[in-house]
PDB file of C-alpha atoms in Angstrom:
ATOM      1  CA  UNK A   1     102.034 142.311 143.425  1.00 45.00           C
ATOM      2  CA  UNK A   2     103.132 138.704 143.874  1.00 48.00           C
ATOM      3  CA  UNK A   3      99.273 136.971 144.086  1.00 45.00           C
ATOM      4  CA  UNK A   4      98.675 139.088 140.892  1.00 51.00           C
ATOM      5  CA  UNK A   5     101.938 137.491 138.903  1.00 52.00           C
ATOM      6  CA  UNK A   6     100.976 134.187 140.644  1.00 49.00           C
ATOM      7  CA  UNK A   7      97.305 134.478 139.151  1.00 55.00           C
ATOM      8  CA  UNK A   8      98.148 136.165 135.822  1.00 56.00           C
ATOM      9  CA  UNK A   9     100.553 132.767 135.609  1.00 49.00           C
ATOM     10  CA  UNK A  10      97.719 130.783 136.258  1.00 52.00           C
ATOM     11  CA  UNK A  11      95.458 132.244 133.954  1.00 55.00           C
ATOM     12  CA  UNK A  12      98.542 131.769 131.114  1.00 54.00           C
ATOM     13  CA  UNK A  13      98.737 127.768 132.354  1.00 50.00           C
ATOM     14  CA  UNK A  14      95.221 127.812 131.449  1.00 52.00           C
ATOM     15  CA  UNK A  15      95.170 129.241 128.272  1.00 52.00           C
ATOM     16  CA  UNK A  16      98.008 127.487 126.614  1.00 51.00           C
ATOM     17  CA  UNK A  17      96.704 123.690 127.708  1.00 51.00           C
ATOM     18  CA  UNK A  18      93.635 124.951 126.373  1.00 53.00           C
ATOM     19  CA  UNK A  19      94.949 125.434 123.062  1.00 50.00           C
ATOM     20  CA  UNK A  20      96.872 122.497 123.310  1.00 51.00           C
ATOM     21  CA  UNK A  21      93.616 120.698 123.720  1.00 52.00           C
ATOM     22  CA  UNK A  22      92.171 122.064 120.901  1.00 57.00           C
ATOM     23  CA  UNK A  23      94.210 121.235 118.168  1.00 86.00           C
ATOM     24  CA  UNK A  24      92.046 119.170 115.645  1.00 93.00           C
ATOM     25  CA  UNK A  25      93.366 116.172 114.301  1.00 97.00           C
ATOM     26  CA  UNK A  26      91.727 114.738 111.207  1.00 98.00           C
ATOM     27  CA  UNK A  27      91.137 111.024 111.206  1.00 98.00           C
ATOM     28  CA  UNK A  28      89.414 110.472 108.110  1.00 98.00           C
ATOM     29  CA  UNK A  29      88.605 112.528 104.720  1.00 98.00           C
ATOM     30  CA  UNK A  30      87.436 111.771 101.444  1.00 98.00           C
ATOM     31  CA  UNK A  31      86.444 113.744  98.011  1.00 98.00           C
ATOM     32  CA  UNK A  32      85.209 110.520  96.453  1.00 98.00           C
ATOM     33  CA  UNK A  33      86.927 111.667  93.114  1.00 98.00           C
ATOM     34  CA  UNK A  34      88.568 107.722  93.318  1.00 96.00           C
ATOM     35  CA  UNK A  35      87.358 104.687  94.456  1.00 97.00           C
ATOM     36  CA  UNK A  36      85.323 104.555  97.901  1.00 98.00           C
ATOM     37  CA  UNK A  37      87.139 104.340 100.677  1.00 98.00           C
ATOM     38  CA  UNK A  38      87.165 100.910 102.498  1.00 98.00           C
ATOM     39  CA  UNK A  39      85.518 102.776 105.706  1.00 98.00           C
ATOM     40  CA  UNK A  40      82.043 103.430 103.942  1.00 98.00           C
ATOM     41  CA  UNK A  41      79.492 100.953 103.347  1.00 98.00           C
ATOM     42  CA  UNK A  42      77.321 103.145 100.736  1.00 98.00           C
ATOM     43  CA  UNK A  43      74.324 100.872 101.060  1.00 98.00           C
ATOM     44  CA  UNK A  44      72.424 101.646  97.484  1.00 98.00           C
ATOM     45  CA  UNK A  45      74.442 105.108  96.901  1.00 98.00           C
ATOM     46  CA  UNK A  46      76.484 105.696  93.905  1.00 98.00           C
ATOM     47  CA  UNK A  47      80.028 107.789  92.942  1.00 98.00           C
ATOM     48  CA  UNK A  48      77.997 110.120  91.116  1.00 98.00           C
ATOM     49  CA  UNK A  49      79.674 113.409  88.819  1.00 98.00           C
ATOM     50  CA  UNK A  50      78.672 116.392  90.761  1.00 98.00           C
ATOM     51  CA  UNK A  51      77.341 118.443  87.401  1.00 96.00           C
ATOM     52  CA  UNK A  52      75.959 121.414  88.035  1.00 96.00           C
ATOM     53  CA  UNK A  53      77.006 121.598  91.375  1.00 98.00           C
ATOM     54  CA  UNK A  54      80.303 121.936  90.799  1.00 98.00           C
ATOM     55  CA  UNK A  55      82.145 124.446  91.669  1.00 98.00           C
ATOM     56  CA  UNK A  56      79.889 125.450  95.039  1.00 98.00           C
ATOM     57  CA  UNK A  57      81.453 126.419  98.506  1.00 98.00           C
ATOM     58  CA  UNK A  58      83.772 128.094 100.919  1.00 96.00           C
ATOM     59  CA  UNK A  59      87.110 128.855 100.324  1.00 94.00           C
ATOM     60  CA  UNK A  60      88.768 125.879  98.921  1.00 94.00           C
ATOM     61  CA  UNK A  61      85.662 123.319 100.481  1.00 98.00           C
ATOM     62  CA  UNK A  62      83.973 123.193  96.663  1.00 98.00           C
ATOM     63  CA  UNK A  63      81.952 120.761  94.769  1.00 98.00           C
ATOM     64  CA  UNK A  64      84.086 118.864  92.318  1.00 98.00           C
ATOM     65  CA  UNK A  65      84.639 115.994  90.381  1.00 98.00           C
ATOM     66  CA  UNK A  66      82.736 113.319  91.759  1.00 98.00           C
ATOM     67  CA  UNK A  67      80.096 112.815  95.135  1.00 98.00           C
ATOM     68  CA  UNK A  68      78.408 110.423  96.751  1.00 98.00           C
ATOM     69  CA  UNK A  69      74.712 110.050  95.715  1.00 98.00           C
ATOM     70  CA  UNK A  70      72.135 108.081  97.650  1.00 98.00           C
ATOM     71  CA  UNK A  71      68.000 107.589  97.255  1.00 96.00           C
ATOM     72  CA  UNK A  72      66.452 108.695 100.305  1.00 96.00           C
ATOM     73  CA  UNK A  73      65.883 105.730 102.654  1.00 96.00           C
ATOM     74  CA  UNK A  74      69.438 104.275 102.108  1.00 98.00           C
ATOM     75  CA  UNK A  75      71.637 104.557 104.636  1.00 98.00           C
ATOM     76  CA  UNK A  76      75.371 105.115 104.718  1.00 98.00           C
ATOM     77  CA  UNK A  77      77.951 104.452 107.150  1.00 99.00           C
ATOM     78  CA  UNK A  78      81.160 105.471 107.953  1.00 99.00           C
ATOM     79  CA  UNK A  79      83.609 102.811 110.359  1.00 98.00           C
ATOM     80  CA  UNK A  80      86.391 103.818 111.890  1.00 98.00           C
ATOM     81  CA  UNK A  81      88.284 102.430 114.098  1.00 98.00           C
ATOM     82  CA  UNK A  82      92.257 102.803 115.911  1.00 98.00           C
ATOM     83  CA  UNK A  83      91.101 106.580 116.530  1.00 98.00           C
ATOM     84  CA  UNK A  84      93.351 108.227 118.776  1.00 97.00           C
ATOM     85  CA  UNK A  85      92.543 109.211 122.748  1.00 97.00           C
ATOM     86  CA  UNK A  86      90.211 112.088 122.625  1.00 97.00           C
ATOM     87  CA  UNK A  87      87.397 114.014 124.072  1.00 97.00           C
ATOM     88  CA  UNK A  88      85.084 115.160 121.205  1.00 97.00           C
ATOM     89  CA  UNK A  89      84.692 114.301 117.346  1.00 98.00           C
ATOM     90  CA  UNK A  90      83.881 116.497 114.982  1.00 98.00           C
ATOM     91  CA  UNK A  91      82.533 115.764 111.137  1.00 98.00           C
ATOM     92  CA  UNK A  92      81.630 118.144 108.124  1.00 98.00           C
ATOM     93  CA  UNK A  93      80.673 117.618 104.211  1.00 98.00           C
ATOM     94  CA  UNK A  94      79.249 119.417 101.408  1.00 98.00           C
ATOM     95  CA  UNK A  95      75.745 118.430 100.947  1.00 98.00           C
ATOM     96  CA  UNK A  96      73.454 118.546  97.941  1.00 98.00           C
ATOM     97  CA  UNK A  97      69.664 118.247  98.454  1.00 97.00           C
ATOM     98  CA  UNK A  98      68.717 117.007  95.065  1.00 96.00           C
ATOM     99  CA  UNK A  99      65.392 117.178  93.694  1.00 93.00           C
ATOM    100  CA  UNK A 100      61.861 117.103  94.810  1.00 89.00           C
ATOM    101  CA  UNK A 101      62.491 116.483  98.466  1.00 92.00           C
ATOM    102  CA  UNK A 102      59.330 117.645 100.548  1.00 90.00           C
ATOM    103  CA  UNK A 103      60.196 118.709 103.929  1.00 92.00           C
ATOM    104  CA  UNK A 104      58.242 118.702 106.948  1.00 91.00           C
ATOM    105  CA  UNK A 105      53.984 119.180 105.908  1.00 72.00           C
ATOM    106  CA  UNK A 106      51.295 117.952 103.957  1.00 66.00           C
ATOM    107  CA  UNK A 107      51.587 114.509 102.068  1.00 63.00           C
ATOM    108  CA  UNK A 108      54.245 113.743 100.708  1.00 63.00           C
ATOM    109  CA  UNK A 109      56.073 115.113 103.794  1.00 73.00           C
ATOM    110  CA  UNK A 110      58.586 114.081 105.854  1.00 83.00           C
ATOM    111  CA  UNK A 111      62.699 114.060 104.181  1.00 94.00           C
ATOM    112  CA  UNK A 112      64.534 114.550 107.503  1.00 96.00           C
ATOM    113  CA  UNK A 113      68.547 114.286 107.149  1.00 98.00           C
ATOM    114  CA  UNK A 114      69.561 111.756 110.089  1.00 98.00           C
ATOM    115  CA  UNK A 115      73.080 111.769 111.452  1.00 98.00           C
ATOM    116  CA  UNK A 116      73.784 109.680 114.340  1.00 98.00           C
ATOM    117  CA  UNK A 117      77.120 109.118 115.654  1.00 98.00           C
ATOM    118  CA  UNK A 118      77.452 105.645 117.883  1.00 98.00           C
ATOM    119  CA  UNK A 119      73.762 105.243 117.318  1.00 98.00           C
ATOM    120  CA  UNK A 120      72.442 108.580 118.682  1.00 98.00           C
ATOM    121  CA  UNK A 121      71.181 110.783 116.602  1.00 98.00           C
ATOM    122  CA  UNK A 122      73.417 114.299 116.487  1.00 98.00           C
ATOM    123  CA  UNK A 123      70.930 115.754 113.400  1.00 98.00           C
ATOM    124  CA  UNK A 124      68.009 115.674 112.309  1.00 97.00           C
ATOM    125  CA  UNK A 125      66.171 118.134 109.978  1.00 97.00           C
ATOM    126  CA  UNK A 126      64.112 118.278 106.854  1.00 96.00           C
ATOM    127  CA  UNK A 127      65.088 119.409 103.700  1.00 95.00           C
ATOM    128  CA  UNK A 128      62.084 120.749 101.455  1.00 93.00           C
ATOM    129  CA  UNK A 129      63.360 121.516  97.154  1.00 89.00           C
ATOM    130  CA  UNK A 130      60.073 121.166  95.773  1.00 82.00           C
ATOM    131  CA  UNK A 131      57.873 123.805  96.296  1.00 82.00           C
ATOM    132  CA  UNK A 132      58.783 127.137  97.790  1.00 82.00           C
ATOM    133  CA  UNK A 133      55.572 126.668 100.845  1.00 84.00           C
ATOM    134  CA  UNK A 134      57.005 123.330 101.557  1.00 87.00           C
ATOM    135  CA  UNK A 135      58.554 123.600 105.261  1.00 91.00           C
ATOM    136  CA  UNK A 136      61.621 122.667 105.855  1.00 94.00           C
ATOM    137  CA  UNK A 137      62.971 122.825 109.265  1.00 95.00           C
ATOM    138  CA  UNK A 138      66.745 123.164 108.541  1.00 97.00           C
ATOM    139  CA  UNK A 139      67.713 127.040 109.224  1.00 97.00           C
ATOM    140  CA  UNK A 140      71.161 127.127 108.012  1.00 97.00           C
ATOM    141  CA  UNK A 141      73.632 129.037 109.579  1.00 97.00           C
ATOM    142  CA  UNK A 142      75.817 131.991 108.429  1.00 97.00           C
ATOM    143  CA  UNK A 143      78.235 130.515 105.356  1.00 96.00           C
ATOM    144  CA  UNK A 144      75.769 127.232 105.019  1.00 98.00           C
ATOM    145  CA  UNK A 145      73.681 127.868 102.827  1.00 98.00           C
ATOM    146  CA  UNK A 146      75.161 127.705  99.104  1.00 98.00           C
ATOM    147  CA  UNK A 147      72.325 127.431  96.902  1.00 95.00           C
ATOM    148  CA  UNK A 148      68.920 127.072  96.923  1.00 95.00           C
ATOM    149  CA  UNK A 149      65.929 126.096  94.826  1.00 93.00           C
ATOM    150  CA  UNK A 150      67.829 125.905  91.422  1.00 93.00           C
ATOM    151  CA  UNK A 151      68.305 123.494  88.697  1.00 93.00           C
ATOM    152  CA  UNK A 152      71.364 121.545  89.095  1.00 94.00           C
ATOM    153  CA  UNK A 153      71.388 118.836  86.605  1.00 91.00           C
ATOM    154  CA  UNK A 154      69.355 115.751  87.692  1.00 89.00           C
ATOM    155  CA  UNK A 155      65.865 116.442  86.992  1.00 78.00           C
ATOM    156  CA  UNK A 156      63.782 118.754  84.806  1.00 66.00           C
ATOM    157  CA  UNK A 157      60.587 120.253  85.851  1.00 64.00           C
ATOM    158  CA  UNK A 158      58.811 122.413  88.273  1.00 64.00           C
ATOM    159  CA  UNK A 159      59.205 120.052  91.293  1.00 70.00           C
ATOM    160  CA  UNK A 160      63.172 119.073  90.583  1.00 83.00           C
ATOM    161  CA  UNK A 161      64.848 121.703  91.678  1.00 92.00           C
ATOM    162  CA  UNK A 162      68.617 121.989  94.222  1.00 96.00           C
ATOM    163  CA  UNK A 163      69.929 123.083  96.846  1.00 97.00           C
ATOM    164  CA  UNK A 164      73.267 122.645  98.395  1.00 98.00           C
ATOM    165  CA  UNK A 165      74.590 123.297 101.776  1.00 98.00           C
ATOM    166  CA  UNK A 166      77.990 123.354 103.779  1.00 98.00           C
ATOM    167  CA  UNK A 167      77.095 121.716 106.913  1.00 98.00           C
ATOM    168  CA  UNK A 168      81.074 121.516 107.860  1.00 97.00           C
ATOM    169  CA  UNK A 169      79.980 125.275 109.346  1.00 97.00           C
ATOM    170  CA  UNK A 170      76.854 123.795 111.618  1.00 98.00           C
ATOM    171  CA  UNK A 171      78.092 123.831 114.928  1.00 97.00           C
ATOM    172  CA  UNK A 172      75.543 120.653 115.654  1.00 98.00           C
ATOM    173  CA  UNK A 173      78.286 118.881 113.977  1.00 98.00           C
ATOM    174  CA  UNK A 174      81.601 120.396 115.710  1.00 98.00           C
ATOM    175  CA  UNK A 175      82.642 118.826 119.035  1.00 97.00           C
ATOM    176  CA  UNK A 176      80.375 116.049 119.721  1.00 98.00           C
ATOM    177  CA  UNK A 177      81.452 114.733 122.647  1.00 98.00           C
ATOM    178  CA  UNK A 178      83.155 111.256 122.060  1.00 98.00           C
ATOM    179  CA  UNK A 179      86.025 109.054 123.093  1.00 98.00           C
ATOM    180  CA  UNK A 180      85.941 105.339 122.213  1.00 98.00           C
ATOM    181  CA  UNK A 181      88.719 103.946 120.247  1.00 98.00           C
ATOM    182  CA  UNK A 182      85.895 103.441 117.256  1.00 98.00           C
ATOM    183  CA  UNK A 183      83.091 105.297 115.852  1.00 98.00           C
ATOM    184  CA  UNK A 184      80.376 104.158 113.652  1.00 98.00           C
ATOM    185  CA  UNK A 185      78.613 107.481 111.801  1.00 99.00           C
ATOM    186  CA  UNK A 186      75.468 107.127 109.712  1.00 99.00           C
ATOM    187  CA  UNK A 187      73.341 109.308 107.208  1.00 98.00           C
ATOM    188  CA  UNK A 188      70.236 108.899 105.959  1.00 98.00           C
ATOM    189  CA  UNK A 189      67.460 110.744 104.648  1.00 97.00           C
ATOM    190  CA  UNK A 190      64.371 109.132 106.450  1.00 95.00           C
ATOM    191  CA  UNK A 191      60.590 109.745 106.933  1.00 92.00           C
ATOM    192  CA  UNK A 192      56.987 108.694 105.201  1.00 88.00           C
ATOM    193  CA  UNK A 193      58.359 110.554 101.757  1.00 83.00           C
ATOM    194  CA  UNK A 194      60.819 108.940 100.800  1.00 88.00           C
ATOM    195  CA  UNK A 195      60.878 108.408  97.024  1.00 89.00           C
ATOM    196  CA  UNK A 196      62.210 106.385  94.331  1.00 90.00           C
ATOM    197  CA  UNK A 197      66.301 107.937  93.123  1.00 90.00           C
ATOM    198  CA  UNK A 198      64.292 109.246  89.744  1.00 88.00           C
ATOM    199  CA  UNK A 199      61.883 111.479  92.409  1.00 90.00           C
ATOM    200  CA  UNK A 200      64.566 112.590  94.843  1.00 93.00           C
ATOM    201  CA  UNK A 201      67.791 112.146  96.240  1.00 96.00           C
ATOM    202  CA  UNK A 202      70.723 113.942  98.004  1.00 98.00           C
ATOM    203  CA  UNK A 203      74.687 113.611  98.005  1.00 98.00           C
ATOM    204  CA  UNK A 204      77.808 114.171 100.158  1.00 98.00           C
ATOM    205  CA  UNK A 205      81.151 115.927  99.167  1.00 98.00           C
ATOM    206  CA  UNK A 206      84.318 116.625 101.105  1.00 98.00           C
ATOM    207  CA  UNK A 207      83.863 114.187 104.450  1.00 98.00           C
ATOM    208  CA  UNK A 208      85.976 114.366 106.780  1.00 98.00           C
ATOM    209  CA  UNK A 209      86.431 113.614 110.480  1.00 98.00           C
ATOM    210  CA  UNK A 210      88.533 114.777 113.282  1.00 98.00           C
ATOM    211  CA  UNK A 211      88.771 114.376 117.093  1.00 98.00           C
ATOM    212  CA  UNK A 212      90.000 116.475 119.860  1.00 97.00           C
ATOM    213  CA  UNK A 213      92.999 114.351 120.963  1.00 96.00           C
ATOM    214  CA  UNK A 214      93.867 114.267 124.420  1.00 93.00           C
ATOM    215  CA  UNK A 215      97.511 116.273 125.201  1.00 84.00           C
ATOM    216  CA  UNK A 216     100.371 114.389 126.136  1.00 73.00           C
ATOM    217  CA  UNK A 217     100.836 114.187 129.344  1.00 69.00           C
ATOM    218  CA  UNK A 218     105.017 115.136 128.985  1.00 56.00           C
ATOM    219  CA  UNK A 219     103.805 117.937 126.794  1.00 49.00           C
ATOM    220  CA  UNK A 220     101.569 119.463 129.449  1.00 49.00           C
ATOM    221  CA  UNK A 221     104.268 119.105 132.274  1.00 51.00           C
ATOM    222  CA  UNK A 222     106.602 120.795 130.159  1.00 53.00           C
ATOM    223  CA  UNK A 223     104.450 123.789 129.124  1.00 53.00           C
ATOM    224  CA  UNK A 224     103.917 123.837 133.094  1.00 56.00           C
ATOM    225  CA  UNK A 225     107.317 123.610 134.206  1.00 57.00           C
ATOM    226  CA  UNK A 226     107.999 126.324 131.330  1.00 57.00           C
ATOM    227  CA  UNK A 227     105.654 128.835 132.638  1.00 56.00           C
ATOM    228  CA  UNK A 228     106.724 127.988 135.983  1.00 55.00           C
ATOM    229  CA  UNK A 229     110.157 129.024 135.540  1.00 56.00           C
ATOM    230  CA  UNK A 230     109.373 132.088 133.599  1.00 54.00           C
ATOM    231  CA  UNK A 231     107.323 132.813 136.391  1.00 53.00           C
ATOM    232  CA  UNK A 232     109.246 132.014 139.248  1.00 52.00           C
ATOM    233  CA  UNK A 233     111.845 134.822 137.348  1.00 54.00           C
ATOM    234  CA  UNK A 234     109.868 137.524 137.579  1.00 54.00           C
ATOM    235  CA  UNK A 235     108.743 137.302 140.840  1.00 51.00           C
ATOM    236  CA  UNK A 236     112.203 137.251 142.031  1.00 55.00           C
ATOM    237  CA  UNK A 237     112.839 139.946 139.797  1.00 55.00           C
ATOM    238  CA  UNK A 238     109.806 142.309 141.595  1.00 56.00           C
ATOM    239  CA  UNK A 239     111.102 141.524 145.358  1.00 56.00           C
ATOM    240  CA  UNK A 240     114.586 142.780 144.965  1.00 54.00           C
TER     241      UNK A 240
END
């Protein structure tokens, strides 16, 4: 009876400074609805409205207001630096695939979504609007995909047509394994078809960032010392 208290209190340590570990803690997060924040370089991309978009999501993670819109080829990054010690980093936004972007196939092929966090890449995958045979490689996950292959407001014809995504749910994204003091995060839609903004383009919504910060050392030997004690009690309590 006592090695199963002794192990049931181990197995309680091990849960609780596991979800002490696992508290997020956002570090950055933006709407764009007011001026850029001083931690992205946009590169060419604009503070765009979000017209027909708006309004798409989960929950309270909608389209609204303004996003960030960027021609494919441009490149935006995200500084940031004083982050808190950690063990993984974590990023989501709303994304809107605008236009005739071609996917992965026959010319003119090749829109792939690059993400790359301290200069690896973390994403990559191709995002196909303009004609339903076009590949695209991105499979979105349950609760990604918003919308897809529908006029949205920035181009009119056969080939423009949008689609939107959540990728805050794509678990590609969710604890990336990080923990330097900075962290330099880029997008960019890449590849040999990239076209002009008036052919194709794509936006962001809702960024934000967090990390996995690393307990407190006086918080940990307190839950232990807690546990412990509770422990200790009801072992004494069994052997009497």
């Amino acid at each position: 009876m006592q090695f199963k208290g002794v192990r049931q209190w181990a197995a309680g340590v091990a849960l609780l400074l596991g979800a002490v570990q696992a508290q997020a803690l956002t570090v950055f997060s933006t709407d764009f609805d007011g001026p850029l924040a001083s931690q992205i370089d946009p590169g060419a991309a604009t503070l765009t409205g979000v017209q027909g978009f708006a309004g798409l999501g989960n929950g309270g993670n909608v389209f609204g207001g303004q996003f960030l819109r960027s021609a494919t080829g441009n490149t935006v990054t995200l500084t940031l630096s004083g982050l808190p010690a950690h063990t993984e980093l974590s990023l989501g936004f709303l994304m809107a695939a605008i236009d005739s972007l071609d996917g992965t196939g026959s010319f003119p092929q090749g829109d792939f979504l690059n993400i790359t966090v301290d200069g690896t890449s973390v994403f990559r995958e191709s995002f196909a609007n303009a004609l339903e045979s076009q590949m695209q490689s991105y499979v979105p996950p349950a609760g990604s995909e918003l919308l897809r292959r529908q006029e949205r407001g920035f181009g009119v014809g056969f080939y423009y047509l949008d689609s939107a995504y959540d990728l805050s749910v794509d678990t590609r994204l969710q604890g990336i394994a990080h923990t330097a003091s900075t962290a330099t995060i880029t997008f960019q839609i890449e590849g040999p078809g990239i076209q002009p903004l008036d052919d194709e383009s794509w936006a962001m919504d809702n960024l934000s960032v967090s990390v996995t910060p690393v307990p407190e050392p006086s918080a940990a030997v307190l839950l232990i010392g807690g546990l412990a004690a509770v422990a200790a009690a009801g072992l004494r309590r069994r052997t009497r």
